[in-house]
mmCIF file of C-alpha atoms in Angstrom:
data_model
loop_
_atom_site.group_PDB
_atom_site.id
_atom_site.type_symbol
_atom_site.label_atom_id
_atom_site.label_comp_id
_atom_site.label_asym_id
_atom_site.label_seq_id
_atom_site.Cartn_x
_atom_site.Cartn_y
_atom_site.Cartn_z
ATOM 1 C CA MET A 4 1.554 -1.129 15.587
ATOM 2 C CA THR A 5 4.206 -0.270 18.146
ATOM 3 C CA LYS A 6 7.665 0.488 16.935
ATOM 4 C CA ARG A 7 10.339 -1.852 18.236
ATOM 5 C CA THR A 8 13.110 -0.130 20.152
ATOM 6 C CA ASP A 9 16.408 -1.692 21.052
ATOM 7 C CA SER A 10 17.022 -2.558 24.676
ATOM 8 C CA PRO A 11 19.832 -0.731 26.521
ATOM 9 C CA ALA A 12 21.984 -3.847 26.120
ATOM 10 C CA ASP A 13 21.342 -3.925 22.358
ATOM 11 C CA GLN A 14 22.157 -0.224 22.084
ATOM 12 C CA VAL A 15 25.462 -0.762 23.887
ATOM 13 C CA GLU A 16 26.155 -3.749 21.649
ATOM 14 C CA ASN A 17 25.417 -1.822 18.456
ATOM 15 C CA SER A 18 27.643 1.010 19.653
ATOM 16 C CA ALA A 19 30.410 -1.502 20.282
ATOM 17 C CA ILE A 20 30.013 -2.849 16.747
ATOM 18 C CA LYS A 21 30.384 0.635 15.280
ATOM 19 C CA SER A 22 33.393 1.233 17.498
ATOM 20 C CA ASP A 23 34.999 -2.027 16.313
ATOM 21 C CA GLN A 24 34.410 -1.001 12.709
ATOM 22 C CA ASN A 25 36.119 2.334 13.320
ATOM 23 C CA GLU A 26 39.038 0.762 15.139
ATOM 24 C CA ALA A 27 39.540 -1.959 12.516
ATOM 25 C CA ILE A 28 41.618 0.480 10.447
ATOM 26 C CA ALA A 29 43.997 2.670 12.410
ATOM 27 C CA LEU A 30 47.622 3.783 12.434
ATOM 28 C CA PRO A 31 50.124 1.231 13.756
ATOM 29 C CA SER A 32 51.066 2.063 17.342
ATOM 30 C CA HIS A 33 54.728 2.723 16.463
ATOM 31 C CA ILE A 34 53.910 5.360 13.816
ATOM 32 C CA ALA A 35 53.342 8.913 14.939
ATOM 33 C CA GLY A 36 50.175 10.497 13.660
ATOM 34 C CA SER A 37 50.049 13.484 11.367
ATOM 35 C CA GLY A 38 47.367 15.389 9.533
ATOM 36 C CA ALA A 39 48.114 13.637 6.238
ATOM 37 C CA LEU A 40 48.222 10.156 7.774
ATOM 38 C CA ASP A 41 45.048 10.742 9.795
ATOM 39 C CA ARG A 42 43.247 11.763 6.624
ATOM 40 C CA LEU A 43 44.468 8.572 4.943
ATOM 41 C CA VAL A 44 43.063 6.540 7.833
ATOM 42 C CA ASP A 45 39.675 8.174 7.269
ATOM 43 C CA THR A 46 39.944 7.489 3.525
ATOM 44 C CA ALA A 47 40.873 3.849 4.128
ATOM 45 C CA ARG A 48 37.883 3.465 6.452
ATOM 46 C CA ASP A 49 35.600 4.864 3.760
ATOM 47 C CA TYR A 50 36.934 2.346 1.239
ATOM 48 C CA ALA A 51 36.598 -0.488 3.752
ATOM 49 C CA GLN A 52 32.975 0.491 4.360
ATOM 50 C CA ALA A 53 32.354 0.486 0.600
ATOM 51 C CA ALA A 54 33.529 -3.140 0.358
ATOM 52 C CA ALA A 55 29.995 -4.214 1.296
ATOM 53 C CA SER A 56 26.672 -2.510 0.669
ATOM 54 C CA GLU A 57 24.907 -0.678 3.465
ATOM 55 C CA ASN A 58 22.168 -3.337 3.571
ATOM 56 C CA THR A 59 24.781 -6.079 3.869
ATOM 57 C CA ARG A 60 26.646 -4.275 6.649
ATOM 58 C CA THR A 61 23.395 -3.721 8.533
ATOM 59 C CA ALA A 62 22.454 -7.391 8.212
ATOM 60 C CA TYR A 63 25.910 -8.554 9.307
ATOM 61 C CA ALA A 64 25.829 -6.220 12.317
ATOM 62 C CA LYS A 65 22.500 -7.752 13.361
ATOM 63 C CA ASP A 66 23.950 -11.247 12.870
ATOM 64 C CA TRP A 67 26.797 -10.437 15.238
ATOM 65 C CA ALA A 68 24.473 -8.831 17.775
ATOM 66 C CA HIS A 69 22.286 -11.952 17.796
ATOM 67 C CA PHE A 70 25.290 -14.269 18.181
ATOM 68 C CA ALA A 71 26.796 -12.162 20.967
ATOM 69 C CA ARG A 72 23.468 -12.124 22.813
ATOM 70 C CA TRP A 73 23.125 -15.908 22.369
ATOM 71 C CA CYS A 74 26.623 -16.372 23.837
ATOM 72 C CA ARG A 75 25.934 -14.111 26.834
ATOM 73 C CA GLN A 76 22.747 -15.999 27.650
ATOM 74 C CA ARG A 77 24.806 -19.163 27.891
ATOM 75 C CA GLY A 78 27.624 -17.671 29.920
ATOM 76 C CA SER A 79 30.082 -17.563 27.038
ATOM 77 C CA ASP A 80 32.041 -14.876 25.203
ATOM 78 C CA PRO A 81 32.193 -14.760 21.367
ATOM 79 C CA LEU A 82 35.720 -13.356 21.619
ATOM 80 C CA SER A 83 37.104 -15.819 24.174
ATOM 81 C CA ALA A 84 40.167 -17.924 23.337
ATOM 82 C CA PRO A 85 40.469 -19.768 21.071
ATOM 83 C CA CYS A 86 38.768 -17.173 18.948
ATOM 84 C CA PRO A 87 36.654 -17.964 17.064
ATOM 85 C CA GLU A 88 35.706 -21.194 18.821
ATOM 86 C CA PRO A 89 34.404 -23.703 16.203
ATOM 87 C CA GLN A 90 32.570 -25.869 18.737
ATOM 88 C CA LEU A 91 30.613 -22.870 20.016
ATOM 89 C CA ILE A 92 29.618 -21.808 16.516
ATOM 90 C CA GLY A 93 28.571 -25.363 15.668
ATOM 91 C CA LEU A 94 26.260 -25.342 18.702
ATOM 92 C CA TYR A 95 24.933 -21.939 17.672
ATOM 93 C CA ILE A 96 23.900 -22.968 14.157
ATOM 94 C CA ALA A 97 22.415 -26.193 15.529
ATOM 95 C CA ASP A 98 20.250 -24.088 17.847
ATOM 96 C CA LEU A 99 19.185 -21.916 14.893
ATOM 97 C CA ALA A 100 18.005 -25.016 13.014
ATOM 98 C CA ALA A 101 16.349 -26.694 16.024
ATOM 99 C CA PRO A 102 15.810 -24.028 18.713
ATOM 100 C CA SER A 103 15.779 -25.120 22.334
ATOM 101 C CA ASP A 104 13.275 -22.362 23.170
ATOM 102 C CA GLN A 105 10.037 -21.207 21.540
ATOM 103 C CA ASN A 106 11.719 -19.474 18.579
ATOM 104 C CA GLN A 107 10.952 -20.550 15.037
ATOM 105 C CA PRO A 108 13.700 -22.572 13.305
ATOM 106 C CA LEU A 109 15.564 -20.640 10.626
ATOM 107 C CA SER A 110 15.833 -21.748 7.012
ATOM 108 C CA VAL A 111 19.080 -23.179 5.686
ATOM 109 C CA SER A 112 19.710 -20.075 3.570
ATOM 110 C CA THR A 113 19.256 -17.810 6.604
ATOM 111 C CA ILE A 114 21.622 -19.934 8.695
ATOM 112 C CA GLU A 115 24.232 -19.760 5.932
ATOM 113 C CA ARG A 116 23.754 -15.984 5.805
ATOM 114 C CA ARG A 117 24.292 -15.840 9.582
ATOM 115 C CA LEU A 118 27.536 -17.753 9.150
ATOM 116 C CA SER A 119 28.662 -15.295 6.487
ATOM 117 C CA GLY A 120 27.854 -12.485 8.893
ATOM 118 C CA LEU A 121 29.962 -14.076 11.629
ATOM 119 C CA THR A 122 32.837 -14.651 9.190
ATOM 120 C CA TRP A 123 32.746 -10.983 8.176
ATOM 121 C CA ASN A 124 32.567 -9.752 11.766
ATOM 122 C CA TYR A 125 35.405 -11.964 12.970
ATOM 123 C CA ALA A 126 37.549 -10.799 10.036
ATOM 124 C CA LEU A 127 36.750 -7.213 11.019
ATOM 125 C CA ARG A 128 38.203 -7.959 14.445
ATOM 126 C CA GLY A 129 41.324 -9.612 13.046
ATOM 127 C CA PHE A 130 40.263 -13.243 13.404
ATOM 128 C CA ARG A 131 39.637 -15.959 10.820
ATOM 129 C CA LEU A 132 36.551 -18.143 11.029
ATOM 130 C CA ASP A 133 37.278 -21.478 9.336
ATOM 131 C CA ARG A 134 33.905 -22.636 8.026
ATOM 132 C CA LYS A 135 35.551 -25.884 6.866
ATOM 133 C CA ASN A 136 36.363 -26.851 10.456
ATOM 134 C CA ARG A 137 34.619 -30.163 11.171
ATOM 135 C CA HIS A 138 32.689 -28.748 14.138
ATOM 136 C CA ILE A 139 31.032 -26.260 11.780
ATOM 137 C CA ALA A 140 31.060 -28.013 8.396
ATOM 138 C CA SER A 141 29.631 -31.327 9.626
ATOM 139 C CA VAL A 142 26.796 -29.640 11.532
ATOM 140 C CA LEU A 143 25.969 -27.422 8.556
ATOM 141 C CA ALA A 144 26.018 -30.423 6.199
ATOM 142 C CA GLY A 145 23.561 -32.227 8.468
ATOM 143 C CA ILE A 146 21.300 -29.170 8.596
ATOM 144 C CA ARG A 147 21.321 -28.940 4.806
ATOM 145 C CA ARG A 148 20.547 -32.649 4.425
ATOM 146 C CA LYS A 149 17.715 -32.641 6.947
ATOM 147 C CA HIS A 150 16.105 -29.235 6.453
ATOM 148 C CA ALA A 151 17.009 -27.961 2.975
ATOM 149 C CA ARG A 152 14.080 -27.145 0.690
ATOM 150 C CA PRO A 153 13.894 -25.842 -2.871
ATOM 151 C CA PRO A 154 14.332 -22.050 -2.918
ATOM 152 C CA GLU A 155 11.120 -20.061 -2.655
ATOM 153 C CA GLN A 156 10.684 -18.062 -5.826
ATOM 154 C CA LYS A 157 8.774 -14.829 -6.030
ATOM 155 C CA GLU A 158 5.938 -14.601 -8.531
ATOM 156 C CA ALA A 159 6.840 -13.069 -11.880
ATOM 157 C CA ILE A 160 5.124 -9.844 -12.898
ATOM 158 C CA LEU A 161 4.229 -10.317 -16.548
ATOM 159 C CA ALA A 162 3.450 -7.715 -19.197
ATOM 160 C CA GLU A 163 -0.300 -7.827 -18.623
ATOM 161 C CA ASP A 164 0.305 -7.413 -14.896
ATOM 162 C CA ILE A 165 2.473 -4.332 -15.437
ATOM 163 C CA LEU A 166 -0.272 -2.730 -17.537
ATOM 164 C CA ALA A 167 -2.843 -3.401 -14.825
ATOM 165 C CA MET A 168 -0.502 -2.020 -12.146
ATOM 166 C CA LEU A 169 0.207 1.143 -14.139
ATOM 167 C CA ALA A 170 -3.534 1.791 -14.396
ATOM 168 C CA THR A 171 -3.798 2.026 -10.601
ATOM 169 C CA LEU A 172 -1.356 4.930 -10.283
ATOM 170 C CA PRO A 173 -2.492 8.578 -10.061
ATOM 171 C CA PHE A 174 -1.714 11.121 -12.767
ATOM 172 C CA ASP A 175 0.354 13.458 -10.603
ATOM 173 C CA LEU A 176 4.130 13.780 -10.338
ATOM 174 C CA ARG A 177 4.393 10.962 -7.828
ATOM 175 C CA GLY A 178 2.375 8.709 -10.092
ATOM 176 C CA LEU A 179 4.652 9.548 -13.034
ATOM 177 C CA ARG A 180 7.702 8.686 -10.946
ATOM 178 C CA ASP A 181 6.240 5.355 -9.867
ATOM 179 C CA ARG A 182 5.241 4.497 -13.447
ATOM 180 C CA THR A 183 8.809 5.134 -14.522
ATOM 181 C CA ILE A 184 10.157 2.922 -11.734
ATOM 182 C CA LEU A 185 7.917 0.006 -12.741
ATOM 183 C CA LEU A 186 8.578 0.322 -16.473
ATOM 184 C CA LEU A 187 12.332 0.864 -16.169
ATOM 185 C CA GLY A 188 12.733 -1.887 -13.581
ATOM 186 C CA TYR A 189 10.731 -4.321 -15.698
ATOM 187 C CA ALA A 190 12.309 -3.552 -19.093
ATOM 188 C CA GLY A 191 15.815 -3.467 -17.617
ATOM 189 C CA GLY A 192 15.414 -6.485 -15.345
ATOM 190 C CA LEU A 193 16.808 -4.310 -12.574
ATOM 191 C CA ARG A 194 17.200 -4.983 -8.891
ATOM 192 C CA ARG A 195 15.405 -2.484 -6.682
ATOM 193 C CA SER A 196 18.735 -1.157 -5.371
ATOM 194 C CA GLU A 197 19.900 -0.611 -8.954
ATOM 195 C CA ILE A 198 16.792 1.410 -9.767
ATOM 196 C CA VAL A 199 17.072 3.904 -6.922
ATOM 197 C CA SER A 200 20.873 4.230 -7.114
ATOM 198 C CA LEU A 201 20.812 5.728 -10.622
ATOM 199 C CA ASP A 202 22.050 9.288 -11.183
ATOM 200 C CA VAL A 203 21.587 11.532 -14.194
ATOM 201 C CA HIS A 204 25.322 11.754 -14.915
ATOM 202 C CA LYS A 205 28.487 9.934 -13.951
ATOM 203 C CA ASP A 206 29.915 11.027 -10.575
ATOM 204 C CA ASP A 207 26.935 13.250 -9.700
ATOM 205 C CA THR A 208 26.832 11.947 -6.114
ATOM 206 C CA PRO A 209 29.162 9.894 -3.858
ATOM 207 C CA ASP A 210 26.532 7.181 -3.333
ATOM 208 C CA SER A 211 25.736 6.760 -7.035
ATOM 209 C CA GLY A 212 25.238 3.252 -8.347
ATOM 210 C CA GLY A 213 25.252 4.219 -12.007
ATOM 211 C CA TRP A 214 24.068 6.763 -14.576
ATOM 212 C CA ILE A 215 22.041 7.059 -17.767
ATOM 213 C CA GLU A 216 22.581 8.111 -21.381
ATOM 214 C CA VAL A 217 19.474 8.770 -23.498
ATOM 215 C CA PHE A 218 19.627 8.083 -27.244
ATOM 216 C CA SER A 219 17.058 8.242 -30.015
ATOM 217 C CA ASP A 220 16.541 4.456 -29.865
ATOM 218 C CA GLY A 221 16.602 4.017 -26.119
ATOM 219 C CA VAL A 222 18.518 4.582 -22.905
ATOM 220 C CA LEU A 223 21.817 3.069 -21.795
ATOM 221 C CA LEU A 224 22.287 2.396 -18.076
ATOM 222 C CA THR A 225 25.794 1.957 -16.696
ATOM 223 C CA LEU A 226 25.438 0.152 -13.383
ATOM 224 C CA ASN A 227 27.809 -0.621 -10.552
ATOM 225 C CA ALA A 228 25.789 -3.702 -9.715
ATOM 226 C CA LYS A 229 26.021 -6.609 -7.308
ATOM 227 C CA THR A 230 28.211 -8.559 -9.730
ATOM 228 C CA GLY A 231 30.306 -5.594 -10.928
ATOM 229 C CA TRP A 232 29.993 -2.959 -13.626
ATOM 230 C CA ARG A 233 27.617 -3.710 -16.471
ATOM 231 C CA GLU A 234 25.670 -1.908 -19.172
ATOM 232 C CA VAL A 235 21.937 -2.346 -19.647
ATOM 233 C CA GLU A 236 20.268 -1.299 -22.892
ATOM 234 C CA ILE A 237 16.572 -0.419 -22.717
ATOM 235 C CA GLY A 238 14.954 0.216 -26.090
ATOM 236 C CA ARG A 239 11.906 2.376 -26.701
ATOM 237 C CA GLY A 240 8.524 0.696 -26.465
ATOM 238 C CA SER A 241 5.739 0.323 -29.019
ATOM 239 C CA SER A 242 3.723 3.220 -27.543
ATOM 240 C CA ASP A 243 4.362 6.192 -25.268
ATOM 241 C CA GLN A 244 1.963 4.790 -22.667
ATOM 242 C CA THR A 245 4.137 1.706 -22.090
ATOM 243 C CA CYS A 246 7.566 3.021 -23.103
ATOM 244 C CA PRO A 247 10.061 3.103 -20.201
ATOM 245 C CA VAL A 248 12.300 5.598 -22.008
ATOM 246 C CA HIS A 249 9.414 8.007 -22.673
ATOM 247 C CA ALA A 250 8.313 7.703 -19.027
ATOM 248 C CA LEU A 251 11.865 8.446 -17.874
ATOM 249 C CA GLU A 252 12.096 11.522 -20.105
ATOM 250 C CA GLN A 253 8.728 12.789 -18.856
ATOM 251 C CA TRP A 254 9.674 12.259 -15.216
ATOM 252 C CA LEU A 255 12.990 14.079 -15.547
ATOM 253 C CA ARG A 256 11.293 16.932 -17.409
ATOM 254 C CA TYR A 257 8.355 17.541 -15.111
ATOM 255 C CA ALA A 258 10.336 16.829 -11.923
ATOM 256 C CA LYS A 259 12.985 19.293 -13.190
ATOM 257 C CA ILE A 260 15.791 16.834 -12.476
ATOM 258 C CA ASP A 261 19.000 17.470 -14.425
ATOM 259 C CA PHE A 262 21.587 16.477 -11.808
ATOM 260 C CA GLY A 263 21.980 13.927 -9.022
ATOM 261 C CA PRO A 264 19.598 11.095 -8.113
ATOM 262 C CA ILE A 265 16.989 10.251 -10.734
ATOM 263 C CA PHE A 266 14.382 8.855 -8.379
ATOM 264 C CA THR A 267 13.726 11.182 -5.466
ATOM 265 C CA ARG A 268 11.049 11.685 -2.883
ATOM 266 C CA THR A 269 8.137 13.988 -3.620
ATOM 267 C CA SER A 270 6.228 16.505 -1.527
ATOM 268 C CA ARG A 271 3.224 15.323 0.442
ATOM 269 C CA ASP A 272 0.819 16.477 -2.237
ATOM 270 C CA GLY A 273 2.776 14.547 -4.885
ATOM 271 C CA LYS A 274 3.322 17.618 -7.039
ATOM 272 C CA ARG A 275 6.944 18.555 -6.343
ATOM 273 C CA ALA A 276 10.162 16.539 -6.494
ATOM 274 C CA LEU A 277 12.516 16.812 -3.524
ATOM 275 C CA GLU A 278 16.272 16.279 -3.437
ATOM 276 C CA ALA A 279 16.466 13.162 -1.253
ATOM 277 C CA ARG A 280 17.091 9.862 -3.038
ATOM 278 C CA LEU A 281 14.414 7.197 -2.687
ATOM 279 C CA ASN A 282 15.119 4.183 -0.502
ATOM 280 C CA ASP A 283 15.062 0.825 -2.287
ATOM 281 C CA LYS A 284 12.292 -0.317 0.053
ATOM 282 C CA HIS A 285 9.987 2.074 -1.787
ATOM 283 C CA VAL A 286 10.213 -0.184 -4.867
ATOM 284 C CA ALA A 287 9.087 -3.239 -2.889
ATOM 285 C CA ARG A 288 6.245 -1.317 -1.259
ATOM 286 C CA LEU A 289 5.191 0.109 -4.629
ATOM 287 C CA ILE A 290 5.029 -3.345 -6.221
ATOM 288 C CA LYS A 291 3.029 -4.855 -3.373
ATOM 289 C CA ARG A 292 0.574 -1.937 -3.276
ATOM 290 C CA CYS A 293 0.004 -2.008 -7.037
ATOM 291 C CA VAL A 294 -0.434 -5.794 -7.030
ATOM 292 C CA LEU A 295 -3.242 -5.440 -4.498
ATOM 293 C CA ASP A 296 -4.856 -2.468 -6.232
ATOM 294 C CA ALA A 297 -4.720 -4.182 -9.642
ATOM 295 C CA GLY A 298 -6.338 -7.357 -8.300
ATOM 296 C CA ILE A 299 -3.481 -9.631 -9.372
ATOM 297 C CA ARG A 300 -3.933 -13.158 -7.959
ATOM 298 C CA ALA A 301 -7.143 -11.930 -6.336
ATOM 299 C CA GLU A 302 -8.217 -15.509 -5.631
ATOM 300 C CA LEU A 303 -5.661 -15.641 -2.804
ATOM 301 C CA PRO A 304 -5.903 -14.007 0.627
ATOM 302 C CA GLU A 305 -4.181 -10.624 0.848
ATOM 303 C CA LYS A 306 -1.372 -11.880 3.085
ATOM 304 C CA GLU A 307 -0.441 -14.624 0.610
ATOM 305 C CA ARG A 308 -0.574 -12.218 -2.338
ATOM 306 C CA LEU A 309 1.780 -9.817 -0.594
ATOM 307 C CA ALA A 310 4.205 -12.638 0.177
ATOM 308 C CA LEU A 311 4.273 -13.745 -3.466
ATOM 309 C CA PHE A 312 5.630 -10.498 -4.908
ATOM 310 C CA SER A 313 8.768 -8.449 -4.293
ATOM 311 C CA GLY A 314 11.300 -6.321 -6.141
ATOM 312 C CA HIS A 315 12.657 -9.476 -7.800
ATOM 313 C CA SER A 316 9.262 -10.012 -9.424
ATOM 314 C CA LEU A 317 10.239 -7.412 -12.030
ATOM 315 C CA ARG A 318 13.424 -9.329 -12.954
ATOM 316 C CA ALA A 319 11.540 -12.615 -13.048
ATOM 317 C CA GLY A 320 8.869 -10.978 -15.222
ATOM 318 C CA LEU A 321 11.367 -9.886 -17.853
ATOM 319 C CA ALA A 322 13.073 -13.300 -17.871
ATOM 320 C CA SER A 323 9.711 -15.054 -18.214
ATOM 321 C CA SER A 324 8.137 -12.754 -20.820
ATOM 322 C CA ALA A 325 10.947 -11.841 -23.230
ATOM 323 C CA GLU A 326 10.619 -14.138 -26.257
ATOM 324 C CA VAL A 327 14.245 -13.812 -27.371
ATOM 325 C CA ASP A 328 17.394 -15.883 -27.292
ATOM 326 C CA GLU A 329 18.235 -16.766 -23.697
ATOM 327 C CA ARG A 330 21.686 -15.207 -24.040
ATOM 328 C CA TYR A 331 20.200 -11.729 -24.359
ATOM 329 C CA VAL A 332 18.114 -12.179 -21.225
ATOM 330 C CA GLN A 333 21.176 -13.453 -19.369
ATOM 331 C CA LYS A 334 23.152 -10.372 -20.397
ATOM 332 C CA GLN A 335 20.332 -8.000 -19.441
ATOM 333 C CA LEU A 336 20.026 -9.507 -15.965
ATOM 334 C CA GLY A 337 23.794 -9.590 -15.485
ATOM 335 C CA HIS A 338 23.943 -13.320 -14.762
ATOM 336 C CA SER A 339 27.209 -15.217 -15.084
ATOM 337 C CA SER A 340 25.484 -18.439 -16.159
ATOM 338 C CA ALA A 341 22.451 -19.497 -18.172
ATOM 339 C CA GLU A 342 21.401 -21.730 -15.278
ATOM 340 C CA MET A 343 20.925 -18.700 -13.038
ATOM 341 C CA THR A 344 18.803 -17.029 -15.721
ATOM 342 C CA ARG A 345 16.609 -20.124 -16.001
ATOM 343 C CA ARG A 346 15.814 -19.864 -12.311
ATOM 344 C CA TYR A 347 14.115 -16.564 -13.087
ATOM 345 C CA GLN A 348 12.050 -17.959 -15.952
ATOM 346 C CA ARG A 349 8.689 -18.852 -14.424
ATOM 347 C CA ARG A 350 7.169 -19.865 -17.731
ATOM 348 C CA ARG A 351 9.213 -21.340 -20.564
ATOM 349 C CA ASP A 352 9.135 -24.336 -22.860
ATOM 350 C CA ARG A 353 11.066 -26.673 -20.599
ATOM 351 C CA PHE A 354 10.947 -29.614 -23.018
ATOM 352 C CA ARG A 355 11.649 -27.776 -26.265
ATOM 353 C CA VAL A 356 14.931 -29.691 -26.459
ATOM 354 C CA ASN A 357 14.005 -33.354 -25.982
ATOM 355 C CA LEU A 358 17.182 -35.285 -25.212
ATOM 356 C CA THR A 359 15.201 -38.529 -24.826
ATOM 357 C CA LYS A 360 14.166 -38.507 -28.507
ATOM 358 C CA ALA A 361 17.538 -37.147 -29.548
ATOM 359 C CA ALA A 362 19.129 -40.176 -27.872
ATOM 360 C CA GLY A 363 16.968 -42.514 -30.004
ATOM 361 C CA LEU A 364 14.266 -43.445 -27.476
#
């Protein structure tokens, strides 16, 4: 497989995006610079960057690059007056839904994400994109009405699946780390980014997304998650072989990790922990590889099996398997509503509460 490289035009465009991001926060022209003020500019830029995750910023930068390229191909300028131009953006999203060339049409959710990316990028440049403008809102409403489909849900990884996946892992240090990732992610209902962002202690690293506290009954995770700060309690399991807390303790002990990122890369031979934090993509790759090796949904072709599972399969597995009051599952997953939690429940007694009979019919 050949690795895709950006064209010279794309490289110039990406450089321009980075330059715009740097210039978005600067000293007013009438204020003379000084060492203290220049340092504050750098600090403000760091905070502005932290307003969105790295993955979100990368996606939004690609959204802008695609829109700018689309405009150039049609002899237009995304920053021409009036800026932003609602009619132009309405035409753009219409072309995403029903392309005039050989490209595949995008889903409604992807088109809405593209619009969010354009809104963010225009705001970065000091402009306001009014998504309620009729040239945008009416086109988007028509796209939703004509092309919207129920959201595609990833398959839930259930308890028996986790056990089968654990059995496929080797008994070296790398295997111990990956066991801990699967067990902790499943029992905590964690996102893949939450798993790899954990540190041993509070404020160990600048890019920390949370830390742990180990108690006799379990481990407490304090997470700076997608929806804000939250605590996740993970109790000890019924046996050491399936206990996420025991696996975590073993990993930290044998990897000799007492500071900084919990989940790090390992040496090529899988016997030594390195200092570099794991990327969240490792979690997705780990899940897909173990699903194949464990023979889960083996009746399906490999490509379909891989498409069914992702990092969210761990969260869906906890929501679907935990036989407890729904409120506890909602709290563990960090959802603001019970309805969101129900979307993650792949198997549940949907008609346990029968309003038809309760209404006298």
